[in-house]
C-alpha positions as a LaTeX table, in Angstrom:
\begin{tabular}{lrrr}
\hline
Residue & $x$ (\AA) & $y$ (\AA) & $z$ (\AA) \\
\hline
Met1 & $-36.64$ & 22.67 & $-12.73$ \\
Ala2 & $-33.02$ & 22.77 & $-13.91$ \\
Asp3 & $-31.90$ & 20.04 & $-16.28$ \\
Leu4 & $-29.57$ & 17.26 & $-15.15$ \\
Val5 & $-26.44$ & 18.77 & $-16.72$ \\
Ser6 & $-26.69$ & 21.88 & $-14.54$ \\
Arg7 & $-27.16$ & 19.73 & $-11.42$ \\
Leu8 & $-24.17$ & 17.45 & $-11.91$ \\
Asn9 & $-21.67$ & 17.43 & $-9.06$ \\
Asp10 & $-18.59$ & 16.11 & $-10.86$ \\
Asn11 & $-15.03$ & 17.41 & $-10.85$ \\
Asn12 & $-12.37$ & 16.14 & $-13.25$ \\
Lys13 & $-9.65$ & 17.33 & $-10.86$ \\
Asn14 & $-10.63$ & 14.42 & $-8.60$ \\
Val15 & $-9.86$ & 11.77 & $-11.23$ \\
Arg16 & $-6.63$ & 10.12 & $-10.13$ \\
Lys17 & $-3.88$ & 8.17 & $-11.84$ \\
Trp18 & $-0.78$ & 7.24 & $-9.89$ \\
Gly19 & 2.18 & 7.11 & $-12.25$ \\
Thr20 & 4.69 & 7.87 & $-9.49$ \\
Met21 & 4.55 & 5.56 & $-6.48$ \\
Ala22 & 6.89 & 4.03 & $-3.93$ \\
Met23 & 6.64 & 1.29 & $-1.32$ \\
Leu24 & 8.45 & 1.59 & 2.01 \\
Val25 & 8.91 & $-1.39$ & 4.33 \\
Ala26 & 9.88 & $-1.46$ & 8.01 \\
Asp27 & 9.75 & $-4.06$ & 10.75 \\
Tyr28 & 6.50 & $-4.17$ & 12.69 \\
Gly29 & 6.92 & $-2.03$ & 15.79 \\
Thr30 & 8.90 & 0.66 & 13.96 \\
Pro31 & 7.28 & 3.97 & 14.98 \\
Val32 & 5.27 & 5.70 & 12.29 \\
Pro33 & 5.89 & 9.48 & 12.36 \\
Asp34 & 3.31 & 11.44 & 14.35 \\
Lys35 & 3.23 & 13.98 & 11.53 \\
Leu36 & 2.60 & 12.22 & 8.22 \\
Trp37 & 2.46 & 15.38 & 6.11 \\
Asn38 & 4.71 & 18.41 & 5.65 \\
Asp39 & 3.21 & 21.88 & 5.86 \\
Asp40 & 3.35 & 22.22 & 2.07 \\
Gly41 & 1.12 & 19.17 & 1.56 \\
Thr42 & 3.89 & 16.73 & 0.61 \\
Pro43 & 4.36 & 13.41 & 2.46 \\
Ala44 & 6.72 & 13.50 & 5.43 \\
Asp45 & 10.06 & 11.70 & 5.49 \\
Phe46 & 9.52 & 8.37 & 7.22 \\
Gly47 & 13.19 & 7.92 & 8.13 \\
Ala48 & 15.96 & 5.45 & 7.33 \\
Glu49 & 14.24 & 2.53 & 9.07 \\
Phe50 & 11.64 & 2.53 & 6.29 \\
Lys51 & 13.28 & 0.98 & 3.22 \\
Met52 & 12.20 & 2.24 & $-0.21$ \\
Met53 & 11.97 & $-0.87$ & $-2.37$ \\
Gly54 & 12.53 & 0.51 & $-5.89$ \\
Tyr55 & 10.70 & $-0.38$ & $-9.08$ \\
Val56 & 7.40 & $-2.24$ & $-9.24$ \\
Thr57 & 5.90 & $-3.39$ & $-12.53$ \\
Thr58 & 3.38 & $-1.29$ & $-14.45$ \\
Asp59 & 0.44 & $-3.15$ & $-12.85$ \\
Gly60 & 1.24 & $-1.11$ & $-9.74$ \\
Phe61 & $-0.32$ & $-1.91$ & $-6.38$ \\
Lys62 & $-3.56$ & $-3.86$ & $-6.07$ \\
Asn63 & $-5.52$ & $-3.20$ & $-2.87$ \\
Ser64 & $-8.28$ & $-5.78$ & $-2.36$ \\
Gln65 & $-10.94$ & $-6.23$ & 0.30 \\
Ser66 & $-13.05$ & $-9.34$ & 0.76 \\
Val67 & $-15.98$ & $-9.78$ & 3.12 \\
Asp68 & $-17.71$ & $-12.97$ & 4.22 \\
Thr69 & $-21.28$ & $-12.79$ & 5.48 \\
Ser70 & $-23.77$ & $-15.12$ & 7.09 \\
Asp71 & $-27.43$ & $-14.77$ & 6.10 \\
Thr72 & $-30.40$ & $-15.45$ & 8.36 \\
Asn73 & $-33.53$ & $-16.77$ & 6.69 \\
Met74 & $-37.10$ & $-17.19$ & 7.89 \\
Leu75 & $-39.80$ & $-19.51$ & 6.68 \\
Gln76 & $-42.08$ & $-16.72$ & 5.51 \\
Asp77 & $-39.47$ & $-14.93$ & 3.32 \\
Ile78 & $-37.45$ & $-16.16$ & 0.37 \\
Glu79 & $-34.97$ & $-13.33$ & 0.89 \\
Pro80 & $-32.69$ & $-13.14$ & 3.94 \\
Val81 & $-34.10$ & $-11.15$ & 6.83 \\
Arg82 & $-30.62$ & $-10.06$ & 7.93 \\
Ser83 & $-26.97$ & $-10.53$ & 7.04 \\
Asp84 & $-24.01$ & $-10.44$ & 9.43 \\
Ile85 & $-20.37$ & $-9.88$ & 8.55 \\
Thr86 & $-18.29$ & $-12.83$ & 9.71 \\
Ser87 & $-14.89$ & $-11.76$ & 8.39 \\
Lys88 & $-13.18$ & $-8.97$ & 6.48 \\
Thr89 & $-9.75$ & $-9.23$ & 4.86 \\
Arg90 & $-7.63$ & $-6.59$ & 3.15 \\
Thr91 & $-4.68$ & $-7.54$ & 0.97 \\
Leu92 & $-2.04$ & $-5.55$ & $-0.90$ \\
Gln93 & $-0.32$ & $-7.09$ & $-3.93$ \\
Cys94 & 2.49 & $-5.97$ & $-6.20$ \\
Val95 & 5.28 & $-7.35$ & $-8.35$ \\
Phe96 & 8.68 & $-5.93$ & $-7.46$ \\
Gly97 & 10.63 & $-5.13$ & $-10.61$ \\
Glu98 & 14.10 & $-4.75$ & $-9.10$ \\
Met99 & 16.06 & $-7.80$ & $-8.02$ \\
Asn100 & 17.92 & $-5.73$ & $-5.44$ \\
Ala101 & 19.20 & $-6.83$ & $-2.04$ \\
Trp102 & 16.15 & $-5.52$ & $-0.16$ \\
Val103 & 13.56 & $-7.07$ & $-2.45$ \\
Lys104 & 15.32 & $-10.42$ & $-2.26$ \\
Ala105 & 15.58 & $-10.15$ & 1.53 \\
Leu106 & 11.82 & $-9.62$ & 1.70 \\
Ala107 & 11.32 & $-12.50$ & $-0.73$ \\
His108 & 13.26 & $-14.73$ & 1.68 \\
Asn109 & 11.15 & $-13.53$ & 4.65 \\
Ile110 & 13.97 & $-11.78$ & 6.48 \\
Pro111 & 13.21 & $-9.07$ & 9.08 \\
Val112 & 14.20 & $-5.59$ & 7.92 \\
Ala113 & 16.70 & $-5.23$ & 10.78 \\
Gln114 & 18.76 & $-7.98$ & 9.11 \\
Trp115 & 18.71 & $-6.50$ & 5.61 \\
Pro116 & 22.02 & $-5.27$ & 4.16 \\
Glu117 & 22.72 & $-1.57$ & 4.33 \\
Asn118 & 23.21 & $-1.21$ & 0.58 \\
Lys119 & 20.08 & $-1.87$ & $-1.48$ \\
Asp120 & 22.05 & $-1.99$ & $-4.71$ \\
Gly121 & 24.94 & $-4.19$ & $-3.57$ \\
Asp122 & 25.57 & $-7.91$ & $-3.97$ \\
Trp123 & 23.26 & $-10.28$ & $-2.13$ \\
Glu124 & 23.16 & $-13.91$ & $-1.07$ \\
Tyr125 & 20.29 & $-15.63$ & 0.76 \\
Ser126 & 19.28 & $-19.17$ & 1.64 \\
Asp127 & 15.95 & $-20.64$ & 2.69 \\
Gly128 & 15.84 & $-23.08$ & 5.58 \\
Glu129 & 13.59 & $-23.80$ & 8.51 \\
Ile130 & 10.82 & $-21.26$ & 8.93 \\
Ser131 & 7.83 & $-21.24$ & 11.28 \\
Asp132 & 6.14 & $-18.07$ & 10.01 \\
Asn133 & 6.74 & $-14.89$ & 8.05 \\
Pro134 & 7.71 & $-11.67$ & 9.85 \\
Tyr135 & 5.30 & $-8.77$ & 10.28 \\
Tyr136 & 6.03 & $-5.47$ & 8.58 \\
Val137 & 4.79 & $-1.89$ & 8.42 \\
Ile138 & 4.01 & $-1.07$ & 4.78 \\
Val139 & 3.83 & 2.51 & 3.47 \\
Leu140 & 2.70 & 3.51 & $-0.02$ \\
Leu141 & 3.49 & 6.99 & $-1.31$ \\
Gly142 & 1.95 & 8.32 & $-4.51$ \\
Gln143 & 2.06 & 11.47 & $-6.61$ \\
Asp144 & $-0.42$ & 12.49 & $-9.32$ \\
Gly145 & 0.64 & 15.54 & $-11.34$ \\
Ile146 & 3.65 & 17.79 & $-10.97$ \\
Gly147 & 4.64 & 21.08 & $-9.37$ \\
Asp148 & 1.89 & 23.20 & $-7.85$ \\
Asn149 & $-0.75$ & 20.91 & $-9.37$ \\
Ala150 & 0.56 & 17.76 & $-7.70$ \\
Val151 & $-1.66$ & 15.66 & $-5.46$ \\
Tyr152 & $-0.15$ & 13.21 & $-3.00$ \\
Arg153 & $-1.34$ & 9.97 & $-1.42$ \\
Val154 & $-0.15$ & 8.23 & 1.75 \\
Glu155 & $-1.33$ & 4.74 & 2.67 \\
Ile156 & $-0.14$ & 2.72 & 5.66 \\
Ala157 & $-0.65$ & $-0.92$ & 6.58 \\
Tyr158 & 0.24 & $-0.84$ & 10.27 \\
Arg159 & 0.72 & $-4.61$ & 10.67 \\
Ser160 & 1.08 & $-6.87$ & 7.67 \\
Lys161 & 2.93 & $-9.91$ & 6.44 \\
Val162 & 3.44 & $-11.84$ & 3.23 \\
Thr163 & 0.66 & $-14.41$ & 2.81 \\
Asp164 & 0.91 & $-15.35$ & $-0.87$ \\
Tyr165 & 3.64 & $-15.77$ & $-3.46$ \\
Gly166 & 3.46 & $-15.48$ & $-7.22$ \\
Asp167 & 5.66 & $-17.26$ & $-9.72$ \\
Arg168 & 9.12 & $-15.95$ & $-10.56$ \\
Thr169 & 9.99 & $-16.47$ & $-14.22$ \\
Ser170 & 13.43 & $-16.14$ & $-15.79$ \\
Asn171 & 13.50 & $-15.85$ & $-19.57$ \\
Arg172 & 14.76 & $-13.77$ & $-22.47$ \\
Thr173 & 11.78 & $-11.44$ & $-22.94$ \\
Asp174 & 10.25 & $-10.71$ & $-19.51$ \\
Ala175 & 11.81 & $-8.76$ & $-16.67$ \\
Glu176 & 12.29 & $-10.91$ & $-13.59$ \\
Gly177 & 9.93 & $-10.01$ & $-10.75$ \\
Glu178 & 9.00 & $-11.00$ & $-7.21$ \\
Asp179 & 5.20 & $-11.21$ & $-6.81$ \\
Arg180 & 4.07 & $-10.80$ & $-3.21$ \\
Thr181 & 0.71 & $-10.39$ & $-1.49$ \\
Phe182 & 0.52 & $-8.85$ & 1.98 \\
Thr183 & $-2.43$ & $-9.35$ & 4.32 \\
Cys184 & $-3.20$ & $-6.40$ & 6.61 \\
Phe185 & $-4.03$ & $-6.89$ & 10.28 \\
Arg186 & $-5.11$ & $-4.55$ & 13.06 \\
Asp187 & $-2.24$ & $-3.22$ & 15.12 \\
Pro188 & $-3.18$ & $-3.60$ & 18.79 \\
Ala189 & $-0.79$ & $-0.79$ & 19.76 \\
Thr190 & $-2.60$ & 1.82 & 17.65 \\
Gly191 & $-5.97$ & 0.15 & 17.09 \\
Lys192 & $-5.52$ & 0.78 & 13.35 \\
Ser193 & $-5.17$ & $-1.61$ & 10.45 \\
Tyr194 & $-5.03$ & 0.74 & 7.46 \\
Tyr195 & $-4.72$ & 4.46 & 6.76 \\
Glu196 & $-5.11$ & 6.41 & 3.55 \\
Ala197 & $-5.20$ & 10.13 & 2.83 \\
Thr198 & $-4.76$ & 12.52 & $-0.08$ \\
Lys199 & $-3.48$ & 16.08 & 0.07 \\
Ala200 & $-2.83$ & 18.68 & $-2.61$ \\
Lys201 & 0.45 & 20.53 & $-2.93$ \\
Lys202 & 0.14 & 23.87 & $-1.16$ \\
Arg203 & 0.78 & 27.00 & $-3.17$ \\
Asp204 & 2.73 & 30.00 & $-1.89$ \\
Val205 & $-0.03$ & 32.40 & $-2.95$ \\
Gly206 & $-3.78$ & 32.77 & $-2.59$ \\
Asp207 & $-5.51$ & 30.53 & $-0.11$ \\
Gly208 & $-2.67$ & 27.97 & $-0.12$ \\
Asn209 & $-4.49$ & 25.35 & $-2.18$ \\
Arg210 & $-4.23$ & 24.34 & $-5.80$ \\
Pro211 & $-6.98$ & 25.72 & $-8.07$ \\
\hline
\end{tabular}
């Protein structure tokens, strides 16, 4: 029998680090493109209605899932005889590193349709009466590697809203940031709550795939 080393099924080309990422935000109900990928394997252009938010801090994006279960026990067993899922929650958290007009509009729970046209212009917002936070479509785009060896990621939260806020600190040493957590919900129009996919950059030669 062959030793374990010769039977390993590992591939270091599948180890991912996402040093280049972007978050896009649009109002819930904004159509997601039917074609999410270009023919060369790069992510499609989502259009002007999806606002690219700028810098996030080096912690990047944290995608968390939590599940609650309910166990059923019987007299004759000390271990549960079955377990049923009672709830499942997915959240997406990041700290925005730019204090631009779009980040601050999101921080003040303003629908994207009311955001200023210029991300990098002056801004002024006030908080007042609020009954709930608006729903958004969230898109994450990522790139690992460069050129013909690049690998791309697309993730979409079809219906989400801000459900938690982190502290905002202003001091001499730390960059100011807006810490937001989004909870993802199922979109009744599409039946989807979350999408993720990875594609490699297509080459112009050979079989069209990276080595």
